[in-house]
Short mmCIF file of C-alpha atoms and ligand atoms in Angstrom, two decimals:
data_model
loop_
_atom_site.label_atom_id
_atom_site.label_comp_id
_atom_site.label_asym_id
_atom_site.label_seq_id
_atom_site.Cartn_x
_atom_site.Cartn_y
_atom_site.Cartn_z
CA MET A 44 -0.01 0.01 0.02
CA VAL A 45 0.97 3.67 -0.34
CA ASP A 46 0.69 5.63 2.88
CA ALA A 47 -0.39 9.30 3.20
CA VAL A 48 3.16 10.63 2.55
CA GLY A 49 3.77 8.42 -0.44
CA ASN A 50 5.86 5.67 1.18
CA LEU A 51 5.38 2.25 -0.38
CA ARG A 52 4.77 -0.38 2.28
CA MET A 53 4.10 -4.14 2.33
CA VAL A 54 4.01 -6.74 5.09
CA TYR A 55 5.18 -10.31 4.90
CA PRO A 56 3.22 -12.08 7.66
CA ALA A 57 4.76 -14.00 10.55
CA ALA A 58 4.12 -17.64 11.41
CA LYS A 59 1.46 -16.53 13.93
CA PRO A 60 -0.85 -13.55 13.97
CA ASP A 61 -0.19 -10.54 16.25
CA ALA A 62 3.54 -11.16 15.97
CA PRO A 63 6.08 -8.36 16.27
CA ARG A 64 7.40 -6.78 13.12
CA LEU A 65 10.85 -6.12 11.66
CA MET A 66 11.10 -3.27 9.20
CA ILE A 67 13.56 -3.30 6.27
CA GLY A 68 13.76 -0.58 3.67
CA SER A 69 15.39 2.46 2.15
CA HIS A 70 14.32 5.32 -0.08
CA LEU A 71 12.90 5.45 -3.62
CA ASP A 72 13.76 9.05 -4.54
CA THR A 73 17.14 10.16 -5.96
CA VAL A 74 19.03 13.33 -6.88
CA PRO A 75 19.18 15.02 -10.31
CA ASN A 76 21.46 13.12 -12.59
CA GLY A 77 21.81 10.44 -9.86
CA GLY A 78 22.59 6.76 -10.14
CA ALA A 79 20.33 3.70 -10.09
CA TYR A 80 21.31 2.18 -6.73
CA ASP A 81 21.36 4.84 -4.02
CA GLY A 82 18.18 4.08 -2.10
CA VAL A 83 16.36 1.78 -4.56
CA LEU A 84 18.77 -1.12 -3.98
CA GLY A 85 17.76 -1.08 -0.30
CA VAL A 86 14.06 -1.46 -1.30
CA VAL A 87 14.53 -4.12 -3.95
CA LEU A 88 16.97 -6.17 -1.80
CA PRO A 89 14.50 -6.97 1.04
CA ILE A 90 11.93 -8.01 -1.57
CA ALA A 91 14.53 -10.45 -2.96
CA LEU A 92 15.13 -11.60 0.63
CA LEU A 93 11.40 -12.34 1.04
CA GLY A 94 11.54 -14.30 -2.22
CA ALA A 95 14.55 -16.27 -0.97
CA LEU A 96 12.53 -17.25 2.17
CA ASN A 97 10.44 -19.35 -0.25
CA GLY A 98 7.27 -18.98 1.76
CA ARG A 99 8.96 -19.90 5.02
CA LYS A 100 7.47 -17.91 7.91
CA LEU A 101 9.42 -16.44 10.87
CA PRO A 102 8.38 -15.59 14.45
CA PHE A 103 8.15 -11.95 13.35
CA ALA A 104 6.52 -10.26 10.38
CA ILE A 105 8.63 -8.29 7.95
CA GLU A 106 7.53 -4.85 6.73
CA VAL A 107 9.31 -3.58 3.62
CA VAL A 108 9.28 0.19 3.17
CA GLY A 109 10.22 2.31 0.21
CA PHE A 110 10.52 5.81 1.59
CA SER A 111 9.10 8.51 -0.62
CA GLU A 112 11.48 11.42 -0.14
CA GLU A 113 14.87 11.11 1.53
CA GLU A 114 17.27 13.34 -0.41
CA GLY A 115 15.49 16.60 0.21
CA VAL A 116 16.16 17.82 -3.29
CA ARG A 117 12.75 19.41 -4.01
CA PHE A 118 11.93 21.02 -0.66
CA GLY A 119 15.41 21.37 0.83
CA THR A 120 14.17 19.11 3.66
CA PRO A 121 15.37 15.49 3.75
CA PHE A 122 13.77 12.42 5.27
CA ILE A 123 10.11 13.43 4.68
CA GLY A 124 8.93 9.84 4.26
CA SER A 125 10.70 8.44 7.28
CA ARG A 126 9.75 11.40 9.47
CA ALA A 127 6.09 10.42 8.94
CA LEU A 128 6.86 6.99 10.40
CA VAL A 129 8.29 8.40 13.67
CA GLY A 130 5.61 11.08 13.85
CA SER A 131 7.90 14.12 13.33
CA LEU A 132 6.43 15.35 10.04
CA ASP A 133 4.70 18.38 11.52
CA GLU A 134 2.74 21.42 10.20
CA ASP A 135 5.93 23.48 9.97
CA LEU A 136 7.52 20.97 7.63
CA LEU A 137 4.35 20.56 5.57
CA ARG A 138 4.34 24.30 4.91
CA ARG A 139 7.90 24.24 3.37
CA GLN A 140 7.85 25.11 -0.31
CA ASP A 141 9.78 24.14 -3.39
CA ALA A 142 11.26 26.59 -5.89
CA GLN A 143 7.80 27.00 -7.56
CA GLY A 144 6.17 27.93 -4.21
CA ILE A 145 4.39 24.57 -3.89
CA SER A 146 4.25 23.35 -0.32
CA ILE A 147 4.91 19.75 0.77
CA ARG A 148 1.23 19.62 1.82
CA LYS A 149 0.14 20.74 -1.72
CA ALA A 150 2.52 18.27 -3.37
CA ILE A 151 1.11 15.41 -1.32
CA GLU A 152 -2.46 16.45 -2.27
CA ASP A 153 -1.54 16.83 -5.94
CA PHE A 154 -0.20 13.28 -5.85
CA GLY A 155 -3.68 12.19 -4.79
CA LEU A 156 -2.90 11.57 -1.13
CA ASN A 157 -4.54 13.03 1.95
CA PRO A 158 -2.19 14.93 4.34
CA ALA A 159 -4.88 14.67 7.06
CA GLU A 160 -4.03 10.92 7.19
CA ILE A 161 -0.29 11.40 7.83
CA ALA A 162 -0.66 10.42 11.48
CA ARG A 163 -1.85 7.01 10.29
CA ALA A 164 1.44 6.48 8.47
CA ALA A 165 3.24 6.29 11.83
CA MET A 166 4.71 2.88 12.37
CA GLN A 167 2.75 0.47 14.44
CA HIS A 168 3.69 -0.27 18.01
CA ASN A 169 4.69 -3.85 17.18
CA VAL A 170 7.58 -2.64 14.97
CA PHE A 171 10.69 -3.30 17.02
CA SER A 172 13.70 -2.86 14.71
CA TYR A 173 14.74 -1.37 11.40
CA VAL A 174 17.43 -2.63 9.07
CA GLU A 175 18.64 -0.77 5.97
CA PHE A 176 20.78 -1.95 3.14
CA HIS A 177 22.42 0.88 1.24
CA ILE A 178 25.38 1.41 -1.06
CA GLU A 179 28.32 2.95 0.81
CA GLN A 180 28.57 5.93 -1.57
CA GLY A 181 32.21 6.21 -0.74
CA PRO A 182 35.59 4.50 -1.34
CA VAL A 183 36.23 2.94 2.10
CA LEU A 184 35.02 -0.65 1.49
CA GLU A 185 36.66 -0.81 -1.91
CA ASN A 186 39.90 0.41 -0.44
CA ALA A 187 39.64 -2.22 2.29
CA ASP A 188 38.71 -4.86 -0.28
CA ARG A 189 35.50 -5.87 1.57
CA PRO A 190 32.13 -6.33 -0.10
CA LEU A 191 29.96 -5.49 2.95
CA GLY A 192 30.22 -2.89 5.69
CA VAL A 193 28.69 -3.00 9.15
CA VAL A 194 27.61 0.53 10.11
CA GLU A 195 28.25 1.35 13.75
CA ALA A 196 27.02 4.97 13.73
CA ILE A 197 25.89 7.73 11.48
CA ALA A 198 28.17 10.71 11.83
CA GLY A 199 26.89 13.94 13.35
CA GLN A 200 27.03 16.94 11.17
CA SER A 201 27.69 20.70 11.57
CA ARG A 202 27.24 23.30 8.89
CA VAL A 203 28.60 26.76 9.41
CA GLU A 204 28.55 29.85 7.22
CA CYS A 205 31.49 32.21 7.66
CA THR A 206 31.94 35.65 6.13
CA PHE A 207 35.23 37.48 6.18
CA VAL A 208 34.86 41.28 5.66
CA GLY A 209 37.92 43.34 4.71
CA HIS A 210 38.35 46.17 2.26
CA ALA A 211 38.06 46.00 -1.50
CA ASN A 212 40.77 47.97 -3.18
CA HIS A 213 42.84 48.35 -6.32
CA ALA A 214 45.04 45.31 -7.01
CA GLY A 215 47.75 47.44 -8.61
CA THR A 216 48.07 50.39 -6.32
CA THR A 217 47.58 48.90 -2.84
CA PRO A 218 50.86 47.61 -1.33
CA MET A 219 50.78 44.13 0.20
CA ASN A 220 51.33 45.44 3.73
CA LEU A 221 48.35 47.81 3.51
CA ARG A 222 45.72 45.28 2.42
CA HIS A 223 42.75 43.77 4.19
CA ASP A 224 42.16 40.94 1.73
CA ALA A 225 39.13 38.89 2.61
CA LEU A 226 39.96 36.20 0.08
CA ALA A 227 43.52 35.69 1.32
CA ALA A 228 42.17 35.41 4.90
CA ALA A 229 39.67 32.78 3.70
CA ALA A 230 42.37 30.91 1.92
CA GLU A 231 44.47 30.72 5.10
CA TRP A 232 41.45 29.45 6.99
CA ILE A 233 40.57 26.83 4.36
CA GLY A 234 44.09 25.38 4.68
CA ALA A 235 43.66 25.23 8.43
CA VAL A 236 40.27 23.44 8.07
CA GLU A 237 41.96 20.74 6.02
CA GLN A 238 44.86 20.41 8.51
CA ARG A 239 42.52 20.06 11.47
CA ALA A 240 40.65 17.25 9.76
CA LEU A 241 43.86 15.53 8.64
CA SER A 242 45.16 15.60 12.22
CA THR A 243 41.94 14.33 13.89
CA SER A 244 41.14 10.67 13.50
CA GLY A 245 37.81 10.13 11.69
CA LEU A 246 37.09 13.83 11.23
CA VAL A 247 36.04 15.13 7.85
CA ALA A 248 35.80 18.86 7.27
CA THR A 249 35.00 20.60 3.98
CA VAL A 250 34.79 24.07 2.67
CA GLY A 251 32.64 23.35 -0.43
CA ALA A 252 31.43 26.76 -1.42
CA ILE A 253 33.15 30.12 -1.64
CA GLN A 254 31.99 33.48 -2.96
CA ALA A 255 34.28 36.47 -3.21
CA LYS A 256 33.09 40.00 -3.71
CA PRO A 257 33.39 41.93 -5.87
CA GLY A 258 35.04 39.08 -7.72
CA ALA A 259 37.21 40.83 -10.29
CA THR A 260 40.78 40.07 -11.48
CA ASN A 261 42.12 43.48 -10.55
CA VAL A 262 40.32 44.04 -7.29
CA ILE A 263 41.32 42.87 -3.79
CA ALA A 264 38.32 40.97 -2.38
CA GLY A 265 36.43 42.93 0.27
CA GLU A 266 34.14 40.14 1.35
CA THR A 267 34.34 36.35 1.26
CA ARG A 268 31.54 33.98 2.23
CA LEU A 269 32.38 30.32 2.85
CA SER A 270 30.58 27.19 3.81
CA LEU A 271 31.97 24.72 6.33
CA ASP A 272 30.75 21.11 6.76
CA VAL A 273 32.20 19.06 9.67
CA ARG A 274 31.34 15.48 10.48
CA HIS A 275 32.41 12.89 13.04
CA ARG A 276 30.94 9.92 14.91
CA HIS A 277 31.55 11.61 18.27
CA ASP A 278 29.68 14.82 18.89
CA GLU A 279 32.39 16.13 21.29
CA THR A 280 35.09 15.77 18.66
CA ARG A 281 32.93 17.47 16.06
CA ASN A 282 31.92 20.33 18.42
CA ALA A 283 35.50 20.84 19.47
CA ALA A 284 36.60 21.10 15.86
CA VAL A 285 33.87 23.60 15.03
CA ASP A 286 34.73 25.71 18.11
CA TYR A 287 38.42 25.65 17.20
CA LEU A 288 37.80 26.61 13.56
CA VAL A 289 35.49 29.47 14.44
CA GLN A 290 37.99 30.82 16.93
CA LEU A 291 40.73 30.42 14.35
CA ALA A 292 38.67 32.42 11.81
CA GLU A 293 38.42 35.20 14.37
CA ASP A 294 42.20 35.05 15.09
CA ILE A 295 43.01 35.20 11.39
CA ALA A 296 40.58 38.14 10.87
CA THR A 297 42.06 40.06 13.79
CA ARG A 298 45.59 39.58 12.67
CA ARG A 299 44.77 40.80 9.20
CA GLY A 300 42.58 43.69 10.31
CA LEU A 301 39.34 42.14 9.10
CA ARG A 302 36.04 41.17 10.70
CA VAL A 303 34.50 37.68 10.52
CA GLN A 304 31.02 36.44 11.25
CA CYS A 305 30.33 32.70 11.66
CA ASN A 306 26.77 31.35 11.91
CA VAL A 307 26.01 27.72 12.70
CA ARG A 308 23.27 26.58 10.23
CA MET A 309 23.03 23.02 11.27
CA ASP A 310 24.02 20.96 14.29
CA GLN A 311 22.91 17.37 13.96
CA ARG A 312 23.93 14.80 16.53
CA ALA A 313 25.63 11.54 15.67
CA VAL A 314 23.28 8.50 15.69
CA PRO A 315 24.70 5.23 17.03
CA MET A 316 23.28 2.03 15.63
CA ASP A 317 21.92 -0.57 18.11
CA PRO A 318 24.94 -2.57 19.48
CA PHE A 319 23.00 -5.84 19.56
CA LEU A 320 21.90 -5.56 15.95
CA VAL A 321 25.38 -4.38 14.93
CA SER A 322 26.91 -7.55 16.36
CA GLN A 323 24.18 -9.69 14.74
CA VAL A 324 24.85 -8.06 11.38
CA GLU A 325 28.61 -8.66 11.87
CA GLN A 326 27.95 -12.41 12.45
CA ALA A 327 25.60 -12.52 9.43
CA VAL A 328 28.29 -10.90 7.22
CA SER A 329 30.76 -13.53 8.41
CA LYS A 330 28.35 -16.35 7.67
CA ALA A 331 27.88 -14.94 4.19
CA GLY A 332 31.62 -15.62 3.73
CA CYS A 333 32.84 -12.02 4.07
CA GLU A 334 35.14 -10.51 6.60
CA PRO A 335 33.02 -7.87 8.37
CA TYR A 336 34.18 -4.28 8.28
CA ARG A 337 32.86 -1.91 10.93
CA MET A 338 32.53 1.67 9.77
CA VAL A 339 30.77 5.01 10.27
CA SER A 340 28.35 6.44 7.72
CA GLY A 341 29.39 9.94 6.77
CA ALA A 342 26.06 10.50 4.98
CA GLY A 343 22.66 10.74 6.55
CA HIS A 344 20.07 7.94 5.95
CA ASP A 345 16.49 7.11 6.87
CA ALA A 346 17.99 4.79 9.50
CA MET A 347 19.03 7.92 11.39
CA ILE A 348 15.34 8.98 11.69
CA LEU A 349 14.04 5.49 12.58
CA ALA A 350 16.76 5.17 15.27
CA GLU A 351 14.90 7.92 17.23
CA LYS A 352 12.20 5.32 18.00
CA ILE A 353 13.50 1.78 17.48
CA SER A 354 16.76 -0.20 17.40
CA THR A 355 18.35 0.18 14.03
CA ALA A 356 21.18 -1.24 11.91
CA MET A 357 22.63 -0.59 8.47
CA ILE A 358 24.59 -2.76 6.07
CA PHE A 359 26.69 -1.07 3.39
CA LEU A 360 27.51 -2.51 -0.02
CA ARG A 361 30.81 -1.69 -1.65
CA THR A 362 30.48 1.11 -4.22
CA PRO A 363 32.83 0.65 -7.22
CA GLY A 364 35.10 3.65 -7.53
CA GLY A 365 33.27 5.19 -4.56
CA ILE A 366 31.10 6.90 -7.15
CA SER A 367 27.57 7.94 -6.16
CA HIS A 368 25.00 10.60 -7.03
CA ASP A 369 26.18 10.14 -10.54
CA PRO A 370 24.94 7.93 -13.44
CA ALA A 371 28.17 5.95 -13.22
CA GLU A 372 27.12 4.69 -9.75
CA SER A 373 27.13 0.89 -9.62
CA VAL A 374 27.33 -2.29 -7.55
CA GLU A 375 28.99 -5.66 -8.07
CA LEU A 376 26.44 -8.42 -8.73
CA GLY A 377 28.44 -10.74 -6.43
CA ASP A 378 28.22 -8.16 -3.60
CA VAL A 379 24.41 -8.04 -3.95
CA THR A 380 24.31 -11.86 -3.74
CA LYS A 381 26.46 -11.72 -0.56
CA ALA A 382 24.16 -9.00 0.87
CA ILE A 383 21.07 -11.14 0.29
CA ASP A 384 22.86 -14.11 1.85
CA CYS A 385 23.87 -11.91 4.80
CA GLY A 386 20.20 -10.77 5.12
CA LEU A 387 18.97 -14.37 5.21
CA HIS A 388 21.51 -15.28 7.94
CA LEU A 389 20.43 -12.19 9.86
CA LEU A 390 16.77 -13.17 9.71
CA ASP A 391 17.58 -16.71 10.86
CA GLN A 392 19.76 -15.44 13.69
CA LEU A 393 17.08 -13.06 14.90
CA ALA A 394 14.42 -15.75 14.65
CA THR A 395 16.40 -17.99 16.97
CA SER A 396 17.99 -15.48 19.34
CA SER A 397 16.44 -15.49 22.78
CA GLN A 398 17.86 -12.02 23.48
CA PHE A 399 16.02 -10.81 20.36
CA GLN A 400 12.79 -12.47 21.43
CA ARG A 401 12.98 -10.64 24.74
CA LYS A 402 13.55 -7.36 22.92
CA THR A 403 10.57 -7.83 20.66
CA GLN A 404 8.31 -8.51 23.65
CA HIS A 405 9.17 -5.07 24.98
CA ALA A 406 8.40 -3.43 21.60
ZN1 ZN B 240 20.51 7.18 -0.11
#
């Protein structure tokens, strides 16, 4: 069935009625000029898993979900589909508009769905865990020569916007010692951002956008606006890096006779995966004949949203060339076979685990 926010959902029944339910899924949407596997693979794969069960029933039901809108391309707001499941798709979000001024609410109506029924899209109380298969979208597994990755946590994320303000002036007549060059200050800072990330284990920090004004060959830049994106699995490490880099921007500005303004635009906590499920996935990966590789997801996923409510795990598939969000995105057929095998082992392990049975009774 299609729920009120456009998620595709189906249930494979358990051996007995009123059984608890395991949810497996990923998202159906993609990005402009994207690839064929980001998201969709994690929807098709559990369907193949159900096929491989060959009609065999487990002590729990399996709900497969294809989330409607994860990337946030159209409305600038990601995870719309999964937010409906945890009950955090509120009026504020529904009012957000796309570039044409169409709100999420209107888009849902135009698709033929009823936003008044969104509350009914919330997952049922008998859903106890969520598992997501997803391509890694990075080069780590390929580098480590492992087909499957066991996600331990989804990295927290900070986004900061910094603006250096100096003085625009003539590039020919202003001596070097009398300049207040906003672009040179920004360049010094960008180098320091990279150094901080290189010297902190697991930290990634990126200045991805820069805009210099007035932006002419023969004019010293008077103003430079930069974006900063910082991610780490531990919030303390991420926050310490952001604090350090903001202070450093101020130090650089002061030394060069400039001003700087830094505004935090996003501060998203890291989301750990459930330790019990992580160890179960690790075992399942081994049984599928692969050496497990524990890793952190640098990208956000629906699992992050579901983890607010239920125990959650993610399994990554190696991404050839680390290429994603591009038509060249691909997977190895053999890796998909191993992922299905791993999924079957996981289902069998959970079906026979007494610890898991106890967990589901508390769901
Ligand atoms: Zn994705």
